[in-house]
XYZ file of C-alpha atoms in Angstrom:
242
model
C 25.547 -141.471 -223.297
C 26.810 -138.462 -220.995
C 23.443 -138.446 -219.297
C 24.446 -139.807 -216.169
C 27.182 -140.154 -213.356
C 25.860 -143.408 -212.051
C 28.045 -146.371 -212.049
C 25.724 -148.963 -212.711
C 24.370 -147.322 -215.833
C 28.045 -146.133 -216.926
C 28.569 -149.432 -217.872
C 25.430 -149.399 -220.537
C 27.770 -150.127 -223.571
C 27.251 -149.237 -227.842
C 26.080 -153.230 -227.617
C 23.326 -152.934 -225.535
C 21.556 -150.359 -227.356
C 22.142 -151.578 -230.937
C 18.719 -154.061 -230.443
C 15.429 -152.032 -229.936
C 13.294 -155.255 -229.937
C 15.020 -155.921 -226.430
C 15.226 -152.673 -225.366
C 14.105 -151.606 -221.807
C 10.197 -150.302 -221.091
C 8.478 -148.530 -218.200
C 6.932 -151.494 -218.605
C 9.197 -154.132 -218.031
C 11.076 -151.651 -215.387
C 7.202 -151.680 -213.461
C 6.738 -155.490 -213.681
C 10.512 -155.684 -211.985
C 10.012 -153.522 -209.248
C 6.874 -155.232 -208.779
C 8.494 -158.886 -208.508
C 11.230 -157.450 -206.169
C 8.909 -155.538 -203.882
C 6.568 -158.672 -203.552
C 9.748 -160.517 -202.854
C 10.257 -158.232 -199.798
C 6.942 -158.546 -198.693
C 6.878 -162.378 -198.800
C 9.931 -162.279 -196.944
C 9.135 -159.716 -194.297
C 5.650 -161.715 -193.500
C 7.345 -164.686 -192.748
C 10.409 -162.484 -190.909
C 7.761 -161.366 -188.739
C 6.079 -164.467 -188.227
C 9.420 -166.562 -187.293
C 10.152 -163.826 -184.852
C 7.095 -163.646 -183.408
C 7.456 -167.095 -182.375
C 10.986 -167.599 -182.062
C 12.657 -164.016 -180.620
C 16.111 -165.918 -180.020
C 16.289 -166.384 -183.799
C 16.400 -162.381 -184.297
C 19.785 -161.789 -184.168
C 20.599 -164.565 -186.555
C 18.418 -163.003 -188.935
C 19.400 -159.785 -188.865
C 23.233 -160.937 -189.267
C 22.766 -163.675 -192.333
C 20.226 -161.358 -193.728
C 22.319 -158.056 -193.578
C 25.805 -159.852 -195.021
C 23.659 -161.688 -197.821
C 21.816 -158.264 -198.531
C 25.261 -156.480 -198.552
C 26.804 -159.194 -201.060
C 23.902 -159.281 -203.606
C 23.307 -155.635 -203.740
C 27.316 -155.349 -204.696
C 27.263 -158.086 -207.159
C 24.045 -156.835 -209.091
C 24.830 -153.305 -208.747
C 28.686 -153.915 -211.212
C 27.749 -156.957 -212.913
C 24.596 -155.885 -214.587
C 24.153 -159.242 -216.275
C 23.839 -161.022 -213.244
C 21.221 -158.157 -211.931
C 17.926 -160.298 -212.454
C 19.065 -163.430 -209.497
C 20.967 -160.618 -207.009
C 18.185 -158.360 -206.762
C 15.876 -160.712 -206.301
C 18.376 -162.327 -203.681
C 19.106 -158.886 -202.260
C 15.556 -158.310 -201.796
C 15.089 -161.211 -199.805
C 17.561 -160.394 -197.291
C 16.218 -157.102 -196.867
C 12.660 -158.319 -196.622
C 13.797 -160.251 -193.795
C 15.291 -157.270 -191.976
C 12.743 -154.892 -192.725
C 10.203 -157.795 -190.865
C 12.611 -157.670 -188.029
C 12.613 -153.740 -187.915
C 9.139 -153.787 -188.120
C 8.020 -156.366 -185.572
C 10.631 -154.169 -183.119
C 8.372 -151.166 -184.025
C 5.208 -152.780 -183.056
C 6.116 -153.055 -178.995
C 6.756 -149.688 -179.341
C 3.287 -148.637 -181.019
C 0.981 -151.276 -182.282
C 0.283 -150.535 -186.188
C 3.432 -148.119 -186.650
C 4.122 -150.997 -189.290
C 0.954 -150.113 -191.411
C 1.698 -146.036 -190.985
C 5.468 -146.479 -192.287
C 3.794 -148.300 -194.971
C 1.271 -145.772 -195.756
C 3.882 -142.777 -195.909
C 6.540 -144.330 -197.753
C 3.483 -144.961 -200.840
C 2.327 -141.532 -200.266
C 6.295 -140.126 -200.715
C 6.602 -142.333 -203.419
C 3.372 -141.363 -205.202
C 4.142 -137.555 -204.645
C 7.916 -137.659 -206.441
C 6.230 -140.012 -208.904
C 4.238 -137.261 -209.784
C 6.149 -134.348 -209.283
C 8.973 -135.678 -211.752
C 6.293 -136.955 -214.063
C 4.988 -133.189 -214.115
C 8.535 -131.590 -214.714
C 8.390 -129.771 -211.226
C 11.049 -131.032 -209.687
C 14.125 -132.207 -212.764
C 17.126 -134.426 -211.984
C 19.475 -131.139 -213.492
C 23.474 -131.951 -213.304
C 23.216 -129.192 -210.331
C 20.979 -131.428 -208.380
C 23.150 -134.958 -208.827
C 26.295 -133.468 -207.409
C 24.132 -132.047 -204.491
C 22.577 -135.332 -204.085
C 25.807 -137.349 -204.536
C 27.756 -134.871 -202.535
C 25.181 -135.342 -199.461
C 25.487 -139.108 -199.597
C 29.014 -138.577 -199.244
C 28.559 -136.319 -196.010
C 25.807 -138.983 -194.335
C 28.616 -141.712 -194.834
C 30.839 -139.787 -193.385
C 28.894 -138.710 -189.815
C 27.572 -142.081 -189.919
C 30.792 -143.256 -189.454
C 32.062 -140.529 -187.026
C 28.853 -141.254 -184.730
C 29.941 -145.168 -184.639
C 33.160 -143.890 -183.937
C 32.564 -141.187 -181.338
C 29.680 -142.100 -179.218
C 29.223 -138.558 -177.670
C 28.141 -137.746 -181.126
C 25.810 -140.935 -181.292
C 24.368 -139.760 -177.401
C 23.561 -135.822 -178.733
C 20.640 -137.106 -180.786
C 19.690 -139.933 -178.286
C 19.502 -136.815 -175.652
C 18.060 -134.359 -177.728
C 14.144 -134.869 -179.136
C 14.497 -132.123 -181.458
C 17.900 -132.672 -183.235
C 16.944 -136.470 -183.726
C 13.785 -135.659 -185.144
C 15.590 -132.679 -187.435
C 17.811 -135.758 -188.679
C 14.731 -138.397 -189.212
C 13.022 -135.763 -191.503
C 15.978 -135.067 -193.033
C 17.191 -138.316 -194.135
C 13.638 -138.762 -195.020
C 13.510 -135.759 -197.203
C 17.523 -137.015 -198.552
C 15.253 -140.516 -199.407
C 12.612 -138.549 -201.298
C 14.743 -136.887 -203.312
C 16.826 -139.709 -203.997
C 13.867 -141.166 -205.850
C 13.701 -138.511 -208.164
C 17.412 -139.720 -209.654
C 15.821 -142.801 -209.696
C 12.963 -142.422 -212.152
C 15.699 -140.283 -214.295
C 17.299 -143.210 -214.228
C 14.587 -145.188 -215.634
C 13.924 -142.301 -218.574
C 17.420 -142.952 -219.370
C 17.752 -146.797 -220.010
C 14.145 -146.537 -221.975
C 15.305 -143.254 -223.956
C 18.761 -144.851 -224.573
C 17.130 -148.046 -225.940
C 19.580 -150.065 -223.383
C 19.134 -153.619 -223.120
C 16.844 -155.280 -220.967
C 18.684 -156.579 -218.401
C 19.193 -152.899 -216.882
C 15.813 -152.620 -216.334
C 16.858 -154.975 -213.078
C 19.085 -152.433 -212.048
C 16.793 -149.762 -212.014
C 14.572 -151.440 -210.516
C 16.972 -152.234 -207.672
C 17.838 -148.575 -207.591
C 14.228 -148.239 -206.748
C 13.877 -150.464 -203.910
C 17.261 -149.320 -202.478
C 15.527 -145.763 -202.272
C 11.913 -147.290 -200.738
C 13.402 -149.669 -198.084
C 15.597 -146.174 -197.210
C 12.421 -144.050 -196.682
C 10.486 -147.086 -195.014
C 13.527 -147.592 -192.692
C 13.644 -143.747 -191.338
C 9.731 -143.342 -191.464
C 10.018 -146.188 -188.852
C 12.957 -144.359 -186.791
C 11.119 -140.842 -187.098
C 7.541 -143.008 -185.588
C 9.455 -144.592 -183.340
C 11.228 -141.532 -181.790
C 7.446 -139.376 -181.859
C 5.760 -142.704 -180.019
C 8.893 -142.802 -176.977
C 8.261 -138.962 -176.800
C 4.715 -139.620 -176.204
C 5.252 -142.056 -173.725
C-alpha cells in the first residue's frame, strides 16, 4: 500500500481490503461521480434561475455556498466514512457557485456557459484516454511535480491577495493573464490524470467501498477546477474582443 502520497487514500487500512465482495469498481466509482455531477447540475440550474430573478440574492449565495462547500469537502476528504453525505453536500454548494459563475459569464458573452461546458468534457475525455492508453503514467516523478506545483499556486495566490500590484500585472497585461488561464488549465488537466490513478488504486487494492466516494470527489474537485478557469480564460478572450 506504498502506491500513493495522497492523504485521503493513506488512510485505506488492512480492514478495508480484507472483503472483496465490497470492494470498490470502476463501476461503482462511475455511478458516484455520476450522482455527484448531477447533483451540481441540479444545483447550478436552479443557482442560475434564483439569480436570474433575484440578483440581490448573489452574494448570499456565493458566501453560504462557498463556507458549506469548504466544510464538506474537509470533512469527506479525512473522514472517509462519512464521504458518501459530504460529497454529495459539497457538491451542492459548488453547484450553486458554479451557477453563479456562470450566469456572471453570460453578460459577458451569451453561451460562454455551454463552451466551458464543452471543453472541460473534451479535456476530460482526452486524459481519460490518454491514461487509459498508457501515454501519459502517474510515475512518482510526476506526483511530486504535481504536488510541488499546487504548493507554488497556493502560495502566489496568496501573495496576489496580499500584494495587489501583483493582482493588477495580469489585470493589465492580456498576454500574461491568458499565459496563467492556460496554465492553470493545463495544471487542471493533469491533475486528472492522478485522479484516475487514484481510482486504479482503490479497485486494484480491493479497498472498501466507501472510498469509491472519495475518488469520486477527487474527480469533481479536478472538473469544477478546469470548468472554473475555462470560464476565466473565455471571459478574458471575450473583454479582449470587446
Amino acid at each position: 500500500m506504498q502506491r500513493t502520497k495522497n492523504p485521503i487514500l493513506n488512510q485505506v487500512s488492512n480492514a478495508d481490503v480484507m472483503d472483496r465482495s465490497n470492494s470498490a469498481s470502476y463501476l461503482g466509482i462511475s455511478i458516484k461521480t455520476g450522482i455527484l455531477l448531477l447533483t451540481t447540475i441540479i444545483s447550478g440550474l436552479f443557482a442560475w434561475f434564483l439569480i436570474s430573478t433575484k440578483p440581490e440574492s448573489a452574494v448570499t449565495i456565493l458566501s453560504v455556498s462557498g463556507i458549506t462547500a469548504l466544510i464538506s469537502v474537509l470533512l469527506a476528504s479525512f473522514i472517509p466514512r462519512m464521504a458518501m453525505p459530504f460529497s454529495i453536500l459539497y457538491t451542492l454548494a459548488e453547484g450553486f457557485i458554479l451557477g453563479a459563475i456562470t450566469v456572471v459569464a453570460e453578460l459577458f458573452a451569451p453561451g460562454i456557459g455551454i463552451t466551458a461546458v464543452i471543453i472541460t468534457v473534451v479535456i476530460f475525455g482526452v486524459m481519460l484516454a490518454l491514461y487509459s492508453s498508457r501515454t501519459i503514467r502517474a510515475t512518482s516523478k510526476f506526483r511530486k511535480f504535481m504536488f510541488s506545483t499546487i504548493i507554488a499556486i497556493l502560495i502566489f495566490s496568496i501573495l496576489g491577495a496580499l500584494i495587489p500590484q501583483i493582482s493588477a500585472l495580469f489585470a493589465n497585461n492580456f498576454g500574461l493573464a491568458i499565459g496563467l488561464s492556460a496554465f492553470l488549465i493545463i495544471y487542471g488537466a493533469f491533475m486528472l490524470i492522478l485522479n484516475f490513478d487514484q481510482a486504479e488504486y482503490i479497485v486494484d487494492a480491493g479497498a472498501d467501498k466507501m472510498y469509491e466516494w472519495s475518488v469520486s470527489l477527487g474527480l469533481m474537485i479536478t472538473i469544477f477546477w478546469i470548468y472554473i478557469e475555462v470560464i476565466r480564460l473565455l471571459i478574458i478572450l471575450a473583454a479582449n474582443r470587446d
